[in-house]
Amino acid sequence: MNNMLMSEKKLETTQTKISAKDVNVYYGDTHAIKDVNVEIPEKTVTAFIGPSGCGKSTFLRCINRMNDTIDVCRVTGDILLDAEDIYDKRVDPVQLRAKVGMVFQKPNPFPKSIYDNVAYGPRIHGLAKTKAEIDEIVEKSLRRGAIWDEVKDRLHAPGTGLSGGQQQRLCIARAVATEPEVLLMDEPCSALDPIATAQVEELIDDLRSRYSVVIVTHSMQQAARVSQKTAFFHLGNLVEFGDTSDIFTNPSDSRTESYITGRIG
Amino acid sequence: MPVIWILLIVLALAAVGYVLGRRRAYASAEGEIRKLHSLPAYYGYNAAMLTAVPAFFVIAIWLIAQPILIDARIGALIPDSAISESSTRGLVMSDVRRVAEGLDKLVAAGSLTDEETHNLHIETTDIRELLGSVGTALGSDVAPEVLSAAQDYRVLSGAASLGMTILAFVAAIGGLYYSLKQTNKDFRARNTVESMVLSLLVVASTIAILTTAGIVLSMLFETRNFFSQYNWADFYFGTTWSPSFSGRGGSSQLGLLPLLWGTLYISVIALLVAVPIGLYAAIYLSEYAGPKMRSAAKPLIEILAGIPTIVYGLFALITVGPMLRDYFAQPLGLGESASSVMTAGIVMGVMLIPFVSSLSDDIINAVPQSLRDGSLGLGATKSETIRQVVVPAALPGIVGAVLLAASRAIGETMIVVMGAGAAARLDLNPFEAMTTVTVKIVSQLTGDTDFSSPETLVAFALGLTLFVITLGLNIVALAIVRKYREQYE
Ligand SMILES: Nc1ncnc2c1ncn2[C@@H]1O[C@H](COP(=O)(O)OP(=O)(O)OP(=O)(O)O)[C@@H](O)[C@H]1O
Ligand SMILES: [Mg+2]
C-alpha cells in the first residue's frame, strides 16, 4: 500500500469551492439522495466511493445541473459554487456547465472526428481565434488525456471508431479542453489499462494545482492514490466525509469500514 | 377432384405426419428426450413439411403449366379456316374455353351426362341455347370446329387434373414415408427443418425480386415498341409535347423535356415547403416540446398524412390556386391562371410535411441521450447541441426521409392535375400552368386507347424514365447514408 502515500501529501488549507446543504434528489418516487451535506474544497481531489446504485453519479450530476435534462428528476436543497446558489433562477445552467466540466460514466464521443470532438468546447466558447490556436488546444488536451500518441496520425478519423478505453480518454481530453474550474469525473478509468490509468491519475494530480476535481471510483486504491478528500455514499446517504487518509486508516462509521475492508480485502 | 380438396387432404396428411414423426422419434429414444438430437416437435415438423411442401410444389407447377400446354395442344388443332378474317387464334381459343366451361356446368347441373357431351353435334343440338340455359352466353353460334375443340379440351383437362391429383398424393405420401423412415433419435431434425424454413424464406424474397424484374421487363418491352415507332432523340430532347390522337403517328410531338421540367419544378417547390417545415416541426417536437404538447401535436400532424391526395387536390383547386392568382400572380403581372406550378408545389409540400416530420422525429429521438448530455455538459446551449451534435448524428436518416419525400413528390399525380393543370410547358414562371410526367401517363392511357400507336406507348417510356429517376434517387440516398455510416460508426 505504498501508493497511499500520495494522499498523505500535505493538504493546504483552502477555501470551500462547492458546498451542498440538505440536498435531496428524487427520480419520480425514488428517493435517490437523502439530506446530503458536504463541503468540497478548492484545489483538491475529492473521491466519491460507495456501492453501485448508492447515488454517486446522481449527486455528481447535481453539481453541474445535468439532472435538469431528466424529466422525472427533482432536486431540493442548495448547492453553492463559490458561495453562489447554482439552483437560483438567475443562474444560467449553460454558463455553469462551462465552469463545471464533466466526464460521463459511459464514454460518449460525438459522431465527429477526434479533432472536432476536442475542439467542440473551445469553439462554442470562443476560446480560440485562429486555427493554429485550436490546433494547439487540441494537441495539449489530447496529451493531457494521455491519448495523443495513439491518435496523432488520425485526428480526422471518427471518434466513435476508437476503442472503449480510447473513447474514455478522448472524453477526458474533450472535458479539459474547455478549461473548467471544477471537473467532475464519473469513473473515468473504468475501461483503462494500468498504464493509461496511471497517466489519467497523473493528469488529475496535475489539475489539482488549479482546479477542483471530483472523481467517482470503484477502486479503493485509486481513491487512496489520487484524492485528498473522500466521501462514502450508501443507499443515498452520505455516510462519511473527511480526509482520505482518515477514511482509509481510521473510518468512524462501521459501514465505511466494512465497505473499504471488504473491497481491499 | 377440385384443387381445394387436394390441398385439404395434403394438409391432413401433413398433420398426420407431424403426429407420427413425433411419436416415432419418441419411440426411437425409448421415451427419453435427452437421447434425441432435436426436440420431438422438430421431427414432427420435418415430417409435416416433407409431406406438404413437395405436394404443394407439384400442384403449383401443374396449375401454371396445364392451361399453357393444353391451350397449345388444342390451339394447334383448330384449322386456319375456322378463324375468320376479323378474329385471331387467341379469340377462338377463348370461345373454346367458354364452351368447355359451359359443358362442365351442364354436367354439374345434371342436364347432360359426361357421355352425352362427347356426342353433341352442331346439326342436332342448339349448343348456344343449351349453354345459355346454364348462364354461359356466347356471342355467336358455335362453329363445329370450336365444339369439337371444346370437347377435346374437356377430355384433356379432365385427364390432366386426374394426373395432378395422383401425382400430388404420390408426392405427399412419398414424402411422409421418406420422412418417417428418416426419423430416429440421431437424425438431425432441427437442422433439416431450419434449412427448409430458410429455403421458404429465400423463395419468398425471390418472388419479390422477380416481380420487380417482371414489372421492369414489361415496361422495357413496351418502351422498345415505342422507340421502334418514335425516334428516341426526339423523345428525350424534344421540347414540345403535343400528341395528336386523330392522325396516327407523324404529326404527334412527344418531347419529354416539358414534362420532366414540370415534374422537377413542382417537386422542388414541394420539397422547399416540406423539408424546412417538417424538419423544424420534428426538432421542436422531439427536443423542446413537453410530453403533453407532444402527445397532442404528433397525431395532429399525422392526420395530414391520412388525408387522401384528391382532397389536397380540391384544396389546391378551389382555395390555394385562386388565392395565389389574386394576391400574387395578377398584382405582379405574372399570369392569369389559377392552376400553377406554385399552387401544386405548395399543396404537395403541405402533403409531404408529415412524412418528413414524423420520420425525422423518430430518427432524432433515436439519437442517444448521452450525446446530448455530452454536449450540454461542455456548456453548449440547447440549440448548439441540436445544430452541432443531434442533427449531424441524425443526418443520414434525415437525408433518407427527404429522398423518400422526393420520390413521393415525383410520383404524385392528383394534386398536379387539380393544382397545376395539364398543359405541358417549358417555362420559368412559377405562376404558369404546367404538368408532370405522371399526369401525362394517365392522360395518354385513359379513354379509347390503342396499344399500338406511339401516343399510347409513350406512356411506358414515360413510366420507365420516371422509374429510372426514382431508382437513381434511391441509389444516391443509399450512397449518402453509407458515406456517413463509414464516417461515424
Ligand atoms: N434516470 C433515472 N431515472 C430513474 N432512476 C434513476 C435514474 N438514474 C439513476 N436512478 C436511480 O437512482 C439511484 C442512484 O443511481 P446512480 O446512478 O446515482 O448510482 P451510482 O452510485 O452512480 O451507481 P454506479 O456505481 O453503479 O454507477 C439508483 O437507485 C438508480 O436506480
Ligand atoms: Mg454511476
mmCIF file of N, CA, C and O in Angstrom, chain B residues 303-376:
data_model
loop_
_atom_site.group_PDB
_atom_site.id
_atom_site.type_symbol
_atom_site.label_atom_id
_atom_site.label_comp_id
_atom_site.label_asym_id
_atom_site.label_seq_id
_atom_site.Cartn_x
_atom_site.Cartn_y
_atom_site.Cartn_z
ATOM 1 N N ILE B 303 -52.377 13.424 -38.912
ATOM 2 C CA ILE B 303 -53.664 13.439 -39.615
ATOM 3 C C ILE B 303 -53.457 13.920 -41.045
ATOM 4 O O ILE B 303 -54.068 13.418 -41.990
ATOM 5 N N LEU B 304 -52.565 14.877 -41.213
ATOM 6 C CA LEU B 304 -52.269 15.385 -42.565
ATOM 7 C C LEU B 304 -51.906 14.244 -43.503
ATOM 8 O O LEU B 304 -52.247 14.274 -44.680
ATOM 9 N N ALA B 305 -51.183 13.252 -42.947
ATOM 10 C CA ALA B 305 -50.743 12.140 -43.792
ATOM 11 C C ALA B 305 -51.907 11.248 -44.194
ATOM 12 O O ALA B 305 -51.823 10.529 -45.183
ATOM 13 N N GLY B 306 -53.000 11.324 -43.415
ATOM 14 C CA GLY B 306 -54.120 10.443 -43.718
ATOM 15 C C GLY B 306 -55.106 11.026 -44.715
ATOM 16 O O GLY B 306 -56.015 10.342 -45.173
ATOM 17 N N ILE B 307 -54.927 12.304 -45.065
ATOM 18 C CA ILE B 307 -55.871 12.920 -45.999
ATOM 19 C C ILE B 307 -55.598 12.402 -47.402
ATOM 20 O O ILE B 307 -54.464 12.429 -47.855
ATOM 21 N N PRO B 308 -56.620 11.923 -48.108
ATOM 22 C CA PRO B 308 -56.402 11.439 -49.472
ATOM 23 C C PRO B 308 -55.896 12.572 -50.376
ATOM 24 O O PRO B 308 -56.303 13.735 -50.201
ATOM 25 N N THR B 309 -55.044 12.246 -51.332
ATOM 26 C CA THR B 309 -54.450 13.312 -52.133
ATOM 27 C C THR B 309 -55.490 14.054 -52.957
ATOM 28 O O THR B 309 -55.304 15.212 -53.284
ATOM 29 N N ILE B 310 -56.593 13.389 -53.253
ATOM 30 C CA ILE B 310 -57.623 14.071 -54.042
ATOM 31 C C ILE B 310 -58.197 15.254 -53.255
ATOM 32 O O ILE B 310 -58.554 16.285 -53.815
ATOM 33 N N VAL B 311 -58.242 15.107 -51.929
ATOM 34 C CA VAL B 311 -58.735 16.208 -51.102
ATOM 35 C C VAL B 311 -57.750 17.385 -51.142
ATOM 36 O O VAL B 311 -58.149 18.545 -51.247
ATOM 37 N N TYR B 312 -56.477 17.038 -51.104
ATOM 38 C CA TYR B 312 -55.473 18.092 -51.279
ATOM 39 C C TYR B 312 -55.671 18.775 -52.629
ATOM 40 O O TYR B 312 -55.523 19.981 -52.764
ATOM 41 N N GLY B 313 -55.983 17.950 -53.634
ATOM 42 C CA GLY B 313 -56.201 18.477 -54.972
ATOM 43 C C GLY B 313 -57.332 19.498 -54.978
ATOM 44 O O GLY B 313 -57.209 20.587 -55.547
ATOM 45 N N LEU B 314 -58.419 19.151 -54.298
ATOM 46 C CA LEU B 314 -59.553 20.075 -54.213
ATOM 47 C C LEU B 314 -59.133 21.372 -53.533
ATOM 48 O O LEU B 314 -59.491 22.473 -53.979
ATOM 49 N N PHE B 315 -58.361 21.217 -52.468
ATOM 50 C CA PHE B 315 -57.883 22.379 -51.717
ATOM 51 C C PHE B 315 -57.048 23.275 -52.647
ATOM 52 O O PHE B 315 -57.209 24.498 -52.670
ATOM 53 N N ALA B 316 -56.219 22.638 -53.466
ATOM 54 C CA ALA B 316 -55.407 23.401 -54.413
ATOM 55 C C ALA B 316 -56.304 24.110 -55.424
ATOM 56 O O ALA B 316 -56.117 25.287 -55.734
ATOM 57 N N LEU B 317 -57.285 23.386 -55.888
ATOM 58 C CA LEU B 317 -58.126 23.897 -56.973
ATOM 59 C C LEU B 317 -58.973 25.076 -56.524
ATOM 60 O O LEU B 317 -59.062 26.086 -57.210
ATOM 61 N N ILE B 318 -59.622 24.954 -55.360
ATOM 62 C CA ILE B 318 -60.595 25.989 -55.014
ATOM 63 C C ILE B 318 -60.066 27.023 -54.043
ATOM 64 O O ILE B 318 -60.650 28.096 -53.915
ATOM 65 N N THR B 319 -58.983 26.736 -53.325
ATOM 66 C CA THR B 319 -58.511 27.710 -52.334
ATOM 67 C C THR B 319 -57.155 28.300 -52.712
ATOM 68 O O THR B 319 -57.020 29.497 -52.972
ATOM 69 N N VAL B 320 -56.154 27.435 -52.746
ATOM 70 C CA VAL B 320 -54.796 27.940 -52.915
ATOM 71 C C VAL B 320 -54.604 28.575 -54.290
ATOM 72 O O VAL B 320 -54.055 29.676 -54.414
ATOM 73 N N GLY B 321 -55.093 27.896 -55.323
ATOM 74 C CA GLY B 321 -54.896 28.396 -56.694
ATOM 75 C C GLY B 321 -55.456 29.800 -56.872
ATOM 76 O O GLY B 321 -54.716 30.739 -57.214
ATOM 77 N N PRO B 322 -56.762 29.987 -56.628
ATOM 78 C CA PRO B 322 -57.326 31.335 -56.804
ATOM 79 C C PRO B 322 -56.648 32.372 -55.905
ATOM 80 O O PRO B 322 -56.443 33.520 -56.315
ATOM 81 N N MET B 323 -56.258 31.958 -54.678
ATOM 82 C CA MET B 323 -55.622 32.905 -53.764
ATOM 83 C C MET B 323 -54.292 33.390 -54.330
ATOM 84 O O MET B 323 -54.000 34.581 -54.356
ATOM 85 N N LEU B 324 -53.492 32.435 -54.798
ATOM 86 C CA LEU B 324 -52.191 32.803 -55.356
ATOM 87 C C LEU B 324 -52.381 33.712 -56.566
ATOM 88 O O LEU B 324 -51.635 34.674 -56.768
ATOM 89 N N ARG B 325 -53.404 33.409 -57.363
ATOM 90 C CA ARG B 325 -53.625 34.209 -58.563
ATOM 91 C C ARG B 325 -54.020 35.633 -58.169
ATOM 92 O O ARG B 325 -53.465 36.607 -58.658
ATOM 93 N N ASP B 326 -54.968 35.742 -57.220
ATOM 94 C CA ASP B 326 -55.485 37.071 -56.892
ATOM 95 C C ASP B 326 -54.483 37.922 -56.123
ATOM 96 O O ASP B 326 -54.452 39.136 -56.278
ATOM 97 N N TYR B 327 -53.704 37.292 -55.245
ATOM 98 C CA TYR B 327 -52.830 38.099 -54.397
ATOM 99 C C TYR B 327 -51.403 38.212 -54.903
ATOM 100 O O TYR B 327 -50.663 39.088 -54.506
ATOM 101 N N PHE B 328 -50.965 37.257 -55.721
ATOM 102 C CA PHE B 328 -49.578 37.321 -56.187
ATOM 103 C C PHE B 328 -49.476 37.471 -57.701
ATOM 104 O O PHE B 328 -48.946 38.452 -58.195
ATOM 105 N N ALA B 329 -50.032 36.478 -58.414
ATOM 106 C CA ALA B 329 -49.795 36.433 -59.858
ATOM 107 C C ALA B 329 -50.334 37.685 -60.556
ATOM 108 O O ALA B 329 -49.605 38.348 -61.307
ATOM 109 N N GLN B 330 -51.585 38.035 -60.302
ATOM 110 C CA GLN B 330 -52.157 39.189 -61.010
ATOM 111 C C GLN B 330 -51.516 40.521 -60.621
ATOM 112 O O GLN B 330 -51.095 41.269 -61.502
ATOM 113 N N PRO B 331 -51.394 40.799 -59.318
ATOM 114 C CA PRO B 331 -50.749 42.080 -58.981
ATOM 115 C C PRO B 331 -49.324 42.180 -59.522
ATOM 116 O O PRO B 331 -48.883 43.257 -59.905
ATOM 117 N N LEU B 332 -48.619 41.063 -59.563
ATOM 118 C CA LEU B 332 -47.244 41.103 -60.047
ATOM 119 C C LEU B 332 -47.181 41.002 -61.558
ATOM 120 O O LEU B 332 -46.105 41.074 -62.142
ATOM 121 N N GLY B 333 -48.337 40.819 -62.187
ATOM 122 C CA GLY B 333 -48.365 40.700 -63.637
ATOM 123 C C GLY B 333 -47.700 39.438 -64.132
ATOM 124 O O GLY B 333 -47.090 39.425 -65.197
ATOM 125 N N LEU B 334 -47.817 38.361 -63.352
ATOM 126 C CA LEU B 334 -47.114 37.136 -63.739
ATOM 127 C C LEU B 334 -48.021 36.101 -64.374
ATOM 128 O O LEU B 334 -47.569 35.015 -64.729
ATOM 129 N N GLY B 335 -49.297 36.401 -64.455
ATOM 130 C CA GLY B 335 -50.153 35.405 -65.103
ATOM 131 C C GLY B 335 -51.576 35.493 -64.612
ATOM 132 O O GLY B 335 -51.873 36.151 -63.616
ATOM 133 N N GLU B 336 -52.441 34.817 -65.336
ATOM 134 C CA GLU B 336 -53.869 34.887 -65.053
ATOM 135 C C GLU B 336 -54.401 33.548 -64.595
ATOM 136 O O GLU B 336 -55.597 33.411 -64.349
ATOM 137 N N SER B 337 -53.521 32.580 -64.516
ATOM 138 C CA SER B 337 -54.030 31.227 -64.353
ATOM 139 C C SER B 337 -54.061 30.838 -62.874
ATOM 140 O O SER B 337 -53.129 31.108 -62.129
ATOM 141 N N ALA B 338 -55.177 30.195 -62.471
ATOM 142 C CA ALA B 338 -55.265 29.714 -61.096
ATOM 143 C C ALA B 338 -54.474 28.422 -60.953
ATOM 144 O O ALA B 338 -53.960 28.121 -59.889
ATOM 145 N N SER B 339 -54.400 27.665 -62.039
ATOM 146 C CA SER B 339 -53.577 26.464 -61.982
ATOM 147 C C SER B 339 -52.145 26.899 -62.203
ATOM 148 O O SER B 339 -51.843 27.553 -63.195
ATOM 149 N N SER B 340 -51.272 26.547 -61.285
ATOM 150 C CA SER B 340 -49.888 26.939 -61.486
ATOM 151 C C SER B 340 -48.958 25.982 -60.753
ATOM 152 O O SER B 340 -49.376 25.245 -59.866
ATOM 153 N N VAL B 341 -47.713 26.020 -61.162
ATOM 154 C CA VAL B 341 -46.679 25.220 -60.530
ATOM 155 C C VAL B 341 -46.640 25.509 -59.034
ATOM 156 O O VAL B 341 -46.526 24.620 -58.201
ATOM 157 N N MET B 342 -46.784 26.791 -58.707
ATOM 158 C CA MET B 342 -46.727 27.218 -57.313
ATOM 159 C C MET B 342 -47.847 26.561 -56.512
ATOM 160 O O MET B 342 -47.609 26.055 -55.408
ATOM 161 N N THR B 343 -49.061 26.594 -57.045
ATOM 162 C CA THR B 343 -50.194 26.006 -56.337
ATOM 163 C C THR B 343 -49.920 24.537 -56.025
ATOM 164 O O THR B 343 -49.992 24.107 -54.866
ATOM 165 N N ALA B 344 -49.595 23.788 -57.085
ATOM 166 C CA ALA B 344 -49.373 22.354 -56.882
ATOM 167 C C ALA B 344 -48.201 22.120 -55.943
ATOM 168 O O ALA B 344 -48.259 21.261 -55.061
ATOM 169 N N GLY B 345 -47.125 22.912 -56.112
ATOM 170 C CA GLY B 345 -45.935 22.718 -55.286
ATOM 171 C C GLY B 345 -46.231 22.954 -53.816
ATOM 172 O O GLY B 345 -45.847 22.158 -52.966
ATOM 173 N N ILE B 346 -46.935 24.056 -53.527
ATOM 174 C CA ILE B 346 -47.207 24.373 -52.120
ATOM 175 C C ILE B 346 -48.103 23.310 -51.493
ATOM 176 O O ILE B 346 -47.823 22.802 -50.405
ATOM 177 N N VAL B 347 -49.170 22.950 -52.208
ATOM 178 C CA VAL B 347 -50.089 21.980 -51.628
ATOM 179 C C VAL B 347 -49.409 20.625 -51.462
ATOM 180 O O VAL B 347 -49.563 19.950 -50.442
ATOM 181 N N MET B 348 -48.595 20.251 -52.445
ATOM 182 C CA MET B 348 -47.875 18.990 -52.329
ATOM 183 C C MET B 348 -46.893 19.061 -51.157
ATOM 184 O O MET B 348 -46.715 18.073 -50.425
ATOM 185 N N GLY B 349 -46.277 20.227 -50.976
ATOM 186 C CA GLY B 349 -45.379 20.411 -49.835
ATOM 187 C C GLY B 349 -46.117 20.175 -48.534
ATOM 188 O O GLY B 349 -45.630 19.479 -47.645
ATOM 189 N N VAL B 350 -47.324 20.713 -48.428
ATOM 190 C CA VAL B 350 -48.110 20.509 -47.213
ATOM 191 C C VAL B 350 -48.382 19.024 -47.013
ATOM 192 O O VAL B 350 -48.275 18.493 -45.905
ATOM 193 N N MET B 351 -48.664 18.360 -48.120
ATOM 194 C CA MET B 351 -48.920 16.930 -48.019
ATOM 195 C C MET B 351 -47.692 16.180 -47.493
ATOM 196 O O MET B 351 -47.819 15.201 -46.758
ATOM 197 N N LEU B 352 -46.506 16.658 -47.874
ATOM 198 C CA LEU B 352 -45.280 15.930 -47.507
ATOM 199 C C LEU B 352 -44.784 16.255 -46.097
ATOM 200 O O LEU B 352 -43.946 15.534 -45.569
ATOM 201 N N ILE B 353 -45.296 17.344 -45.498
ATOM 202 C CA ILE B 353 -44.801 17.734 -44.166
ATOM 203 C C ILE B 353 -44.832 16.568 -43.172
ATOM 204 O O ILE B 353 -43.825 16.284 -42.529
ATOM 205 N N PRO B 354 -45.965 15.871 -43.042
ATOM 206 C CA PRO B 354 -45.963 14.801 -42.039
ATOM 207 C C PRO B 354 -44.974 13.688 -42.335
ATOM 208 O O PRO B 354 -44.425 13.091 -41.409
ATOM 209 N N PHE B 355 -44.719 13.408 -43.621
ATOM 210 C CA PHE B 355 -43.707 12.385 -43.935
ATOM 211 C C PHE B 355 -42.368 12.796 -43.370
ATOM 212 O O PHE B 355 -41.718 12.060 -42.658
ATOM 213 N N VAL B 356 -41.969 14.008 -43.749
ATOM 214 C CA VAL B 356 -40.661 14.473 -43.315
ATOM 215 C C VAL B 356 -40.630 14.558 -41.801
ATOM 216 O O VAL B 356 -39.688 14.098 -41.152
ATOM 217 N N SER B 357 -41.685 15.119 -41.202
ATOM 218 C CA SER B 357 -41.582 15.377 -39.768
ATOM 219 C C SER B 357 -41.675 14.098 -38.975
ATOM 220 O O SER B 357 -40.909 13.913 -38.041
ATOM 221 N N SER B 358 -42.554 13.171 -39.330
ATOM 222 C CA SER B 358 -42.645 12.024 -38.429
ATOM 223 C C SER B 358 -41.433 11.111 -38.598
ATOM 224 O O SER B 358 -40.954 10.553 -37.620
ATOM 225 N N LEU B 359 -40.917 10.993 -39.828
ATOM 226 C CA LEU B 359 -39.691 10.190 -39.976
ATOM 227 C C LEU B 359 -38.523 10.846 -39.245
ATOM 228 O O LEU B 359 -37.800 10.188 -38.494
ATOM 229 N N SER B 360 -38.353 12.165 -39.443
ATOM 230 C CA SER B 360 -37.217 12.831 -38.806
ATOM 231 C C SER B 360 -37.360 12.787 -37.296
ATOM 232 O O SER B 360 -36.364 12.654 -36.580
ATOM 233 N N ASP B 361 -38.582 12.895 -36.818
ATOM 234 C CA ASP B 361 -38.830 12.848 -35.381
ATOM 235 C C ASP B 361 -38.334 11.527 -34.809
ATOM 236 O O ASP B 361 -37.601 11.499 -33.819
ATOM 237 N N ASP B 362 -38.705 10.435 -35.466
ATOM 238 C CA ASP B 362 -38.241 9.123 -34.982
ATOM 239 C C ASP B 362 -36.725 9.066 -34.997
ATOM 240 O O ASP B 362 -36.101 8.537 -34.070
ATOM 241 N N ILE B 363 -36.142 9.603 -36.074
ATOM 242 C CA ILE B 363 -34.686 9.498 -36.209
ATOM 243 C C ILE B 363 -33.993 10.338 -35.146
ATOM 244 O O ILE B 363 -33.020 9.917 -34.523
ATOM 245 N N ILE B 364 -34.520 11.546 -34.902
ATOM 246 C CA ILE B 364 -33.901 12.412 -33.902
ATOM 247 C C ILE B 364 -34.044 11.802 -32.513
ATOM 248 O O ILE B 364 -33.130 11.852 -31.698
ATOM 249 N N ASN B 365 -35.198 11.183 -32.263
ATOM 250 C CA ASN B 365 -35.375 10.537 -30.965
ATOM 251 C C ASN B 365 -34.424 9.381 -30.773
ATOM 252 O O ASN B 365 -34.094 9.020 -29.648
ATOM 253 N N ALA B 366 -33.979 8.787 -31.884
ATOM 254 C CA ALA B 366 -33.076 7.642 -31.763
ATOM 255 C C ALA B 366 -31.648 8.066 -31.438
ATOM 256 O O ALA B 366 -30.828 7.234 -31.089
ATOM 257 N N VAL B 367 -31.348 9.351 -31.557
ATOM 258 C CA VAL B 367 -30.003 9.805 -31.182
ATOM 259 C C VAL B 367 -29.868 9.657 -29.665
ATOM 260 O O VAL B 367 -30.716 10.145 -28.923
ATOM 261 N N PRO B 368 -28.828 8.950 -29.206
ATOM 262 C CA PRO B 368 -28.748 8.655 -27.777
ATOM 263 C C PRO B 368 -28.669 9.918 -26.911
ATOM 264 O O PRO B 368 -28.006 10.895 -27.281
ATOM 265 N N GLN B 369 -29.350 9.856 -25.762
ATOM 266 C CA GLN B 369 -29.352 10.991 -24.841
ATOM 267 C C GLN B 369 -27.929 11.308 -24.384
ATOM 268 O O GLN B 369 -27.588 12.460 -24.112
ATOM 269 N N SER B 370 -27.060 10.290 -24.333
ATOM 270 C CA SER B 370 -25.706 10.522 -23.823
ATOM 271 C C SER B 370 -24.960 11.538 -24.690
ATOM 272 O O SER B 370 -24.119 12.276 -24.186
ATOM 273 N N LEU B 371 -25.284 11.579 -26.006
ATOM 274 C CA LEU B 371 -24.622 12.575 -26.861
ATOM 275 C C LEU B 371 -25.068 13.985 -26.484
ATOM 276 O O LEU B 371 -24.269 14.908 -26.424
ATOM 277 N N ARG B 372 -26.371 14.133 -26.217
ATOM 278 C CA ARG B 372 -26.864 15.455 -25.807
ATOM 279 C C ARG B 372 -26.224 15.841 -24.487
ATOM 280 O O ARG B 372 -25.767 16.970 -24.310
ATOM 281 N N ASP B 373 -26.185 14.879 -23.548
ATOM 282 C CA ASP B 373 -25.579 15.163 -22.251
ATOM 283 C C ASP B 373 -24.132 15.607 -22.432
ATOM 284 O O ASP B 373 -23.683 16.560 -21.791
ATOM 285 N N GLY B 374 -23.402 14.897 -23.321
ATOM 286 C CA GLY B 374 -22.003 15.242 -23.529
ATOM 287 C C GLY B 374 -21.851 16.675 -23.978
ATOM 288 O O GLY B 374 -21.000 17.416 -23.479
ATOM 289 N N SER B 375 -22.709 17.088 -24.891
ATOM 290 C CA SER B 375 -22.609 18.445 -25.403
ATOM 291 C C SER B 375 -23.050 19.471 -24.355
ATOM 292 O O SER B 375 -22.368 20.467 -24.122
ATOM 293 N N LEU B 376 -24.183 19.184 -23.703
ATOM 294 C CA LEU B 376 -24.660 20.114 -22.668
ATOM 295 C C LEU B 376 -23.638 20.205 -21.537
ATOM 296 O O LEU B 376 -23.398 21.278 -20.983
#
